[in-house]
Short mmCIF file of C-alpha atoms and ligand atoms in Angstrom, two decimals:
data_model
loop_
_atom_site.label_atom_id
_atom_site.label_comp_id
_atom_site.label_asym_id
_atom_site.label_seq_id
_atom_site.Cartn_x
_atom_site.Cartn_y
_atom_site.Cartn_z
CA MET A 178 15.45 14.41 3.36
CA ARG A 179 13.60 17.74 3.17
CA GLU A 180 14.43 17.97 -0.54
CA PHE A 181 12.99 14.48 -1.12
CA GLU A 182 9.81 15.39 0.77
CA GLN A 183 9.42 18.59 -1.24
CA ALA A 184 9.92 16.69 -4.49
CA LEU A 185 7.26 14.12 -3.49
CA SER A 186 4.80 16.97 -2.98
CA ALA A 187 5.77 19.01 -6.03
CA ARG A 188 6.00 16.16 -8.52
CA LEU A 189 3.47 13.62 -7.28
CA GLY A 190 0.99 15.79 -5.39
CA LEU A 191 1.49 14.08 -2.02
CA VAL A 192 0.21 16.18 0.90
CA ASN A 193 2.68 16.76 3.77
CA PRO A 194 4.80 13.66 3.12
CA VAL A 195 6.87 12.85 6.21
CA ALA A 196 9.85 10.70 5.17
CA LEU A 197 10.32 7.61 7.34
CA ASN A 198 12.46 4.48 7.46
CA SER A 199 9.68 2.11 6.28
CA GLY A 200 6.07 1.78 5.26
CA THR A 201 5.46 -0.18 8.45
CA SER A 202 6.71 2.81 10.48
CA ALA A 203 4.30 5.01 8.51
CA LEU A 204 1.33 2.74 9.33
CA HIS A 205 2.32 2.52 12.99
CA LEU A 206 2.90 6.26 13.38
CA ALA A 207 -0.50 6.98 11.80
CA LEU A 208 -2.19 4.70 14.34
CA VAL A 209 -0.27 6.40 17.18
CA LEU A 210 -1.41 9.82 15.94
CA SER A 211 -4.98 8.49 15.69
CA SER A 212 -4.77 7.62 19.43
CA VAL A 213 -5.33 3.92 18.75
CA GLY A 214 -4.49 2.08 21.96
CA PRO A 215 -5.04 -1.12 23.95
CA GLY A 216 -8.51 -2.57 23.52
CA ASP A 217 -9.33 -0.51 20.44
CA GLU A 218 -10.27 -2.16 17.16
CA VAL A 219 -8.90 -1.34 13.73
CA ILE A 220 -10.65 -2.65 10.62
CA ILE A 221 -8.33 -4.05 7.96
CA PRO A 222 -8.57 -6.47 5.03
CA ALA A 223 -6.77 -9.81 5.19
CA GLN A 224 -5.56 -9.35 1.61
CA THR A 225 -2.38 -7.47 2.46
CA PHE A 226 1.12 -7.99 3.82
CA VAL A 227 1.47 -8.79 7.53
CA ALA A 228 2.84 -5.26 8.13
CA THR A 229 -0.72 -3.87 8.09
CA GLY A 230 -1.82 -6.16 10.92
CA MET A 231 1.45 -5.86 12.84
CA ALA A 232 1.10 -2.07 13.02
CA VAL A 233 -2.26 -2.59 14.77
CA LEU A 234 -0.76 -5.11 17.21
CA MET A 235 2.12 -2.74 18.02
CA GLN A 236 -0.51 -0.47 19.61
CA ARG A 237 -1.97 -3.44 21.53
CA ALA A 238 -5.13 -2.97 19.48
CA THR A 239 -7.15 -5.71 17.75
CA PRO A 240 -7.28 -6.13 13.98
CA VAL A 241 -10.84 -6.82 12.81
CA PHE A 242 -10.89 -8.34 9.33
CA ALA A 243 -13.37 -7.02 6.78
CA ASP A 244 -14.09 -8.88 3.56
CA ILE A 245 -12.80 -7.84 0.16
CA ASP A 246 -14.42 -7.53 -3.24
CA PRO A 247 -13.02 -10.62 -5.00
CA MET A 248 -13.04 -8.74 -8.31
CA THR A 249 -10.54 -6.11 -7.06
CA GLY A 250 -8.81 -7.53 -3.98
CA ASN A 251 -9.80 -4.35 -2.13
CA VAL A 252 -11.80 -4.06 1.08
CA ALA A 253 -15.58 -3.88 0.59
CA PRO A 254 -17.05 -0.73 2.20
CA ALA A 255 -20.31 -2.59 2.97
CA CYS A 256 -18.33 -5.07 5.07
CA ILE A 257 -16.46 -2.27 6.87
CA ALA A 258 -19.90 -0.92 7.84
CA GLU A 259 -20.86 -4.34 9.27
CA ARG A 260 -17.66 -4.54 11.34
CA ILE A 261 -17.88 -1.11 12.99
CA GLY A 262 -18.57 -1.35 16.71
CA PRO A 263 -18.16 0.75 19.86
CA ARG A 264 -14.42 0.00 20.06
CA THR A 265 -13.58 0.73 16.43
CA LYS A 266 -11.04 3.55 16.20
CA ALA A 267 -9.62 3.38 12.69
CA VAL A 268 -9.80 1.66 9.31
CA ILE A 269 -6.90 0.78 7.03
CA PRO A 270 -7.98 0.27 3.40
CA VAL A 271 -5.18 -1.39 1.39
CA HIS A 272 -4.89 -0.51 -2.30
CA TRP A 273 -4.16 -4.04 -3.48
CA ALA A 274 -1.61 -4.15 -6.32
CA GLY A 275 -1.84 -0.34 -6.65
CA TYR A 276 -5.56 -0.10 -7.48
CA PRO A 277 -7.34 2.47 -5.27
CA CYS A 278 -10.10 1.35 -2.89
CA ASP A 279 -13.58 2.95 -2.87
CA MET A 280 -12.31 5.92 -0.89
CA ASP A 281 -15.48 8.07 -1.02
CA GLU A 282 -17.45 5.28 0.64
CA VAL A 283 -14.69 4.50 3.17
CA ASN A 284 -14.23 8.16 4.14
CA ALA A 285 -18.01 8.70 4.42
CA LEU A 286 -18.31 5.75 6.82
CA ALA A 287 -15.31 6.99 8.80
CA ALA A 288 -16.76 10.50 9.09
CA GLN A 289 -20.12 9.09 10.21
CA HIS A 290 -18.50 6.99 12.96
CA GLY A 291 -15.57 9.25 13.92
CA LEU A 292 -12.88 6.85 12.68
CA ALA A 293 -9.39 7.68 11.45
CA VAL A 294 -8.64 6.54 7.90
CA VAL A 295 -5.11 5.31 7.21
CA GLU A 296 -4.68 4.33 3.58
CA ASP A 297 -2.12 1.57 3.13
CA ALA A 298 -0.69 2.76 -0.18
CA ALA A 299 2.44 0.61 -0.08
CA HIS A 300 1.57 -0.58 -3.62
CA ALA A 301 -0.07 2.59 -4.87
CA LEU A 302 2.43 5.40 -5.41
CA GLY A 303 1.30 7.22 -8.55
CA ALA A 304 -2.31 5.95 -8.50
CA THR A 305 -5.20 8.42 -8.64
CA TYR A 306 -8.78 8.35 -7.42
CA LYS A 307 -11.37 10.67 -9.03
CA GLY A 308 -8.55 12.85 -10.32
CA LYS A 309 -6.69 13.12 -7.01
CA PRO A 310 -3.35 11.48 -6.29
CA VAL A 311 -3.38 8.77 -3.63
CA GLY A 312 -1.63 10.59 -0.79
CA SER A 313 -4.00 13.56 -0.92
CA ILE A 314 -7.35 11.96 -0.08
CA SER A 315 -7.63 10.70 3.51
CA ARG A 316 -6.40 11.89 6.89
CA PHE A 317 -3.37 9.57 6.60
CA THR A 318 -1.71 7.70 3.73
CA ALA A 319 1.26 5.36 4.24
CA PHE A 320 3.70 4.64 1.39
CA SER A 321 6.54 2.12 1.23
CA PHE A 322 9.83 2.74 -0.60
CA GLN A 323 11.18 -0.70 0.23
CA ALA A 324 13.74 -2.35 -2.09
CA ILE A 325 11.29 -3.82 -4.64
CA LYS A 326 8.73 -0.99 -4.73
CA HIS A 327 8.48 1.11 -7.89
CA LEU A 328 10.05 4.05 -6.07
CA THR A 329 12.72 2.78 -3.75
CA THR A 330 15.04 4.32 -1.19
CA GLY A 331 16.57 0.93 -0.36
CA ASP A 332 14.18 0.80 2.57
CA GLY A 333 11.89 3.64 3.51
CA GLY A 334 8.42 5.07 3.55
CA ALA A 335 6.38 8.22 3.93
CA LEU A 336 3.33 9.21 5.89
CA CYS A 337 1.10 11.82 4.24
CA CYS A 338 -1.10 13.88 6.54
CA LEU A 339 -3.99 16.05 5.34
CA GLU A 340 -4.15 17.91 8.64
CA GLU A 341 -1.28 20.27 9.51
CA ALA A 342 -1.40 19.30 13.19
CA ASP A 343 -0.91 15.62 12.27
CA ALA A 344 1.99 16.54 10.01
CA ARG A 345 3.67 18.54 12.78
CA ALA A 346 3.20 15.66 15.21
CA ALA A 347 4.52 13.14 12.65
CA PHE A 348 7.62 15.28 12.00
CA SER A 349 8.48 15.38 15.68
CA ARG A 350 7.41 11.87 16.73
CA ARG A 351 9.51 10.31 13.93
CA TRP A 352 12.57 11.32 15.96
CA PHE A 353 11.62 10.68 19.59
CA GLY A 354 9.34 13.75 19.72
CA ILE A 355 12.21 16.19 19.31
CA ASP A 356 11.54 18.88 16.72
CA ARG A 357 14.87 18.59 14.97
CA ALA A 358 14.11 21.00 12.13
CA ASN A 359 12.85 23.84 14.30
CA SER A 360 15.07 23.70 17.35
CA ARG A 361 18.67 24.72 17.73
CA PRO A 362 21.06 23.21 20.24
CA SER A 363 21.76 25.49 23.21
CA ILE A 364 25.30 26.57 24.15
CA LEU A 365 25.54 23.27 25.99
CA GLY A 366 25.28 21.44 22.67
CA GLU A 367 21.93 19.79 23.29
CA ARG A 368 18.45 20.91 22.17
CA GLU A 369 16.14 21.93 24.98
CA TYR A 370 13.01 19.83 25.21
CA ASP A 371 10.57 18.21 27.54
CA LEU A 372 9.13 15.08 25.98
CA ASP A 373 5.62 14.22 27.10
CA ALA A 374 4.86 11.25 24.86
CA VAL A 375 6.57 8.21 23.39
CA GLY A 376 8.58 8.99 20.26
CA TYR A 377 10.29 6.75 17.73
CA LYS A 378 13.40 6.43 15.64
CA TYR A 379 11.45 6.31 12.41
CA HIS A 380 13.00 9.08 10.29
CA MET A 381 14.48 8.43 6.85
CA ASN A 382 18.21 9.02 6.61
CA ASP A 383 19.70 11.37 4.03
CA LEU A 384 21.44 8.57 2.11
CA ALA A 385 18.10 6.87 1.55
CA ALA A 386 16.48 10.20 0.62
CA ALA A 387 19.22 10.81 -1.98
CA VAL A 388 18.47 7.41 -3.56
CA GLY A 389 14.77 8.36 -3.56
CA LEU A 390 15.47 11.70 -5.22
CA GLY A 391 17.46 9.94 -7.93
CA ASN A 392 14.66 7.43 -8.44
CA LEU A 393 12.04 10.14 -8.60
CA GLU A 394 13.70 11.60 -11.72
CA ASP A 395 12.30 8.98 -14.09
CA PHE A 396 9.43 7.73 -11.92
CA PRO A 397 6.73 9.20 -14.22
CA GLN A 398 8.18 7.39 -17.24
CA ARG A 399 8.51 4.13 -15.32
CA LEU A 400 4.97 4.42 -14.00
CA ALA A 401 3.70 5.14 -17.53
CA ARG A 402 5.50 2.04 -18.83
CA ARG A 403 3.88 -0.12 -16.13
CA GLN A 404 0.49 1.38 -16.96
CA TRP A 405 1.02 0.72 -20.65
CA ILE A 406 1.90 -2.92 -19.94
CA GLY A 407 -1.16 -3.18 -17.68
CA SER A 408 -3.47 -1.88 -20.42
CA TYR A 409 -1.85 -4.14 -23.01
CA TYR A 410 -2.35 -7.21 -20.82
CA ARG A 411 -5.98 -6.23 -20.26
CA LYS A 412 -6.56 -6.04 -24.00
CA HIS A 413 -4.79 -9.29 -24.87
CA LEU A 414 -5.83 -11.44 -21.91
CA LEU A 415 -9.51 -10.76 -22.32
CA ASN A 416 -11.55 -13.92 -22.93
CA VAL A 417 -8.79 -16.39 -22.07
CA PRO A 418 -10.54 -19.55 -20.82
CA GLY A 419 -9.86 -20.09 -17.11
CA LEU A 420 -8.60 -16.53 -16.51
CA GLN A 421 -10.46 -13.50 -15.20
CA LEU A 422 -9.19 -9.95 -15.19
CA LEU A 423 -9.90 -7.80 -12.15
CA ARG A 424 -12.34 -4.89 -12.40
CA LEU A 425 -10.99 -1.50 -13.38
CA ASP A 426 -13.35 1.45 -12.91
CA ASP A 427 -12.68 4.51 -15.00
CA ASP A 428 -12.83 6.94 -12.06
CA ARG A 429 -9.38 5.82 -10.84
CA THR A 430 -5.97 4.90 -12.22
CA HIS A 431 -3.85 1.92 -11.28
CA ALA A 432 -0.20 2.18 -10.20
CA TYR A 433 0.42 -1.43 -11.32
CA TRP A 434 2.90 -2.41 -8.68
CA LEU A 435 1.39 -5.82 -9.42
CA PHE A 436 -0.78 -7.20 -12.20
CA THR A 437 -3.05 -9.71 -10.46
CA VAL A 438 -5.32 -12.09 -12.37
CA LEU A 439 -7.69 -14.81 -11.17
CA VAL A 440 -6.98 -18.24 -12.61
CA GLU A 441 -8.35 -21.75 -12.43
CA ARG A 442 -5.85 -24.50 -11.49
CA ARG A 443 -3.36 -21.94 -10.19
CA LYS A 444 -0.48 -24.34 -9.55
CA ASP A 445 -0.66 -25.60 -13.16
CA PHE A 446 -0.68 -21.97 -14.34
CA ILE A 447 2.41 -21.12 -12.28
CA ARG A 448 4.19 -24.32 -13.42
CA LYS A 449 3.43 -23.68 -17.08
CA LEU A 450 4.75 -20.10 -16.93
CA ALA A 451 7.84 -21.26 -15.02
CA GLU A 452 8.55 -23.83 -17.77
CA ASN A 453 8.61 -20.90 -20.18
CA GLY A 454 10.98 -18.97 -17.91
CA ILE A 455 8.27 -16.59 -16.67
CA PRO A 456 7.99 -15.97 -12.92
CA SER A 457 4.56 -15.54 -11.33
CA SER A 458 3.54 -15.37 -7.69
CA VAL A 459 0.67 -14.79 -5.32
CA VAL A 460 2.97 -12.20 -3.64
CA HIS A 461 0.84 -12.17 -0.48
CA LEU A 462 -1.77 -14.64 0.70
CA ARG A 463 -4.43 -13.66 3.25
CA ILE A 464 -2.81 -12.77 6.59
CA ASP A 465 -5.56 -13.67 9.07
CA HIS A 466 -4.44 -17.33 9.22
CA ASN A 467 -1.36 -16.33 11.24
CA SER A 468 -1.74 -17.28 14.92
CA VAL A 469 -0.66 -13.80 15.96
CA PHE A 470 -3.79 -12.42 14.27
CA GLY A 471 -6.05 -15.05 15.81
CA GLY A 472 -6.25 -17.64 13.01
CA ALA A 473 -8.19 -17.92 9.74
CA ARG A 474 -11.67 -16.36 9.81
CA ASP A 475 -14.60 -18.15 8.19
CA ASP A 476 -16.69 -15.05 7.57
CA LEU A 477 -14.73 -13.67 4.63
CA PRO A 478 -16.23 -15.36 1.52
CA GLY A 479 -14.84 -12.79 -0.95
CA GLN A 480 -11.40 -13.20 0.58
CA ALA A 481 -11.63 -17.00 0.46
CA ALA A 482 -12.54 -16.95 -3.24
CA PHE A 483 -9.75 -14.47 -4.11
CA ASN A 484 -7.18 -16.38 -2.08
CA GLU A 485 -7.83 -19.56 -4.07
CA CYS A 486 -7.09 -18.18 -7.52
CA GLN A 487 -5.18 -14.87 -7.41
CA VAL A 488 -1.74 -14.73 -8.99
CA ALA A 489 0.47 -11.88 -10.22
CA ILE A 490 2.16 -11.98 -13.64
CA PRO A 491 5.22 -9.87 -14.49
CA VAL A 492 4.71 -6.12 -14.69
CA HIS A 493 7.85 -4.07 -14.53
CA ASP A 494 9.19 -1.08 -16.37
CA GLY A 495 12.26 -3.19 -17.26
CA LEU A 496 10.13 -5.57 -19.39
CA ALA A 497 10.78 -5.27 -23.13
CA ASP A 498 7.87 -5.49 -25.59
CA GLU A 499 9.03 -9.04 -26.53
CA ASP A 500 8.85 -10.07 -22.86
CA VAL A 501 5.28 -8.81 -22.61
CA GLU A 502 4.34 -10.68 -25.81
CA ARG A 503 5.96 -13.85 -24.44
CA VAL A 504 3.90 -13.65 -21.23
CA ILE A 505 0.70 -13.19 -23.26
CA ALA A 506 1.53 -16.00 -25.71
CA SER A 507 2.39 -18.36 -22.88
CA ILE A 508 -0.91 -17.68 -21.08
CA ARG A 509 -2.98 -17.82 -24.26
CA GLY A 510 -1.37 -21.19 -25.00
CA GLY A 511 -3.22 -22.62 -21.98
CA TRP A 512 -2.05 -24.46 -18.86
C1 LIG B 702 0.44 -3.82 1.64
C2 LIG B 702 1.72 -3.50 2.36
N1 LIG B 702 1.66 -2.73 3.45
C3 LIG B 702 2.77 -2.39 4.15
C4 LIG B 702 4.02 -2.83 3.75
C5 LIG B 702 5.22 -2.48 4.58
O1 LIG B 702 6.13 -1.68 3.93
P1 LIG B 702 7.66 -1.71 4.40
O2 LIG B 702 8.27 -2.99 3.92
O3 LIG B 702 8.26 -0.50 3.72
O4 LIG B 702 7.69 -1.59 5.87
C6 LIG B 702 4.13 -3.63 2.60
C7 LIG B 702 5.46 -4.08 2.16
O5 LIG B 702 5.68 -4.77 1.24
C8 LIG B 702 2.95 -3.99 1.89
O6 LIG B 702 2.99 -4.77 0.80
#
């Protein structure tokens, strides 16, 4: 596990990655270390997987939904500013599809209001923002290495911590609060400790870490292939009637876990691609509608617009050039 963590730092520039058993554990542990508790509020977008909101509920805190920019799928900093109140403790920007959020603006707001920033980078391993790798920017960054992520450990995750004290706490709290690496068992066979806070069984196991190390070998090539496919789609799907590409600013790079487009008549689009043997999917719809999060909000116009027409088309390092051409031809043929 240590070797995997060191490789994540050395090869991908992640700061203090603490290997865990899932991305959800990483989000939850970050909120624990940010002292988020009952009655606190955490600002999140609805355009994410339910894990983001569940991590907030695990701390008996309230998720407050901020609107997204419908041209990126990412949380809008101006709406975060509107949602900040006396009980706000943290904000979780989600890098939708692997495209980094406006982190300068989010971190400036957080600094101004004393909030913890926990980047949900489940989709964004390998992305960069203003020249820095995601995982080296905010106080906390949570990654997922779940089965279908572009770096997988079967199931797993990592929490990156900019502050050394957070990293130390994450290392110990991932295994019940016992500092496994820096304590030796006494003659009695048990480590000596006095636990003064709740700890978790969140560590990654060595089998998973070995799978991750193997996967890391060719991760740069696989990421580059995804990025090439992403750029190729952008060039060849420009000006297709009924389809809009998302915005891509040149101060950040996309990890392309997904390639999301906005389409008119989405069901027809999905049916037409399926007839040509091409899978497409929304992957995740807005999460606020779930009763556990309090039901669909009506003050998220950007989210509502995005939710109506977003869909992801295939982007995978296993796609051959002919596959990519087939996707483009099928879309350009209309639906
Ligand atoms: C945006 C987002 N956040 C968090 C998670 C949770 O990651 P994990 O499945 O590793 O717990 C996922 C998983 O797909 C996700 O898509």
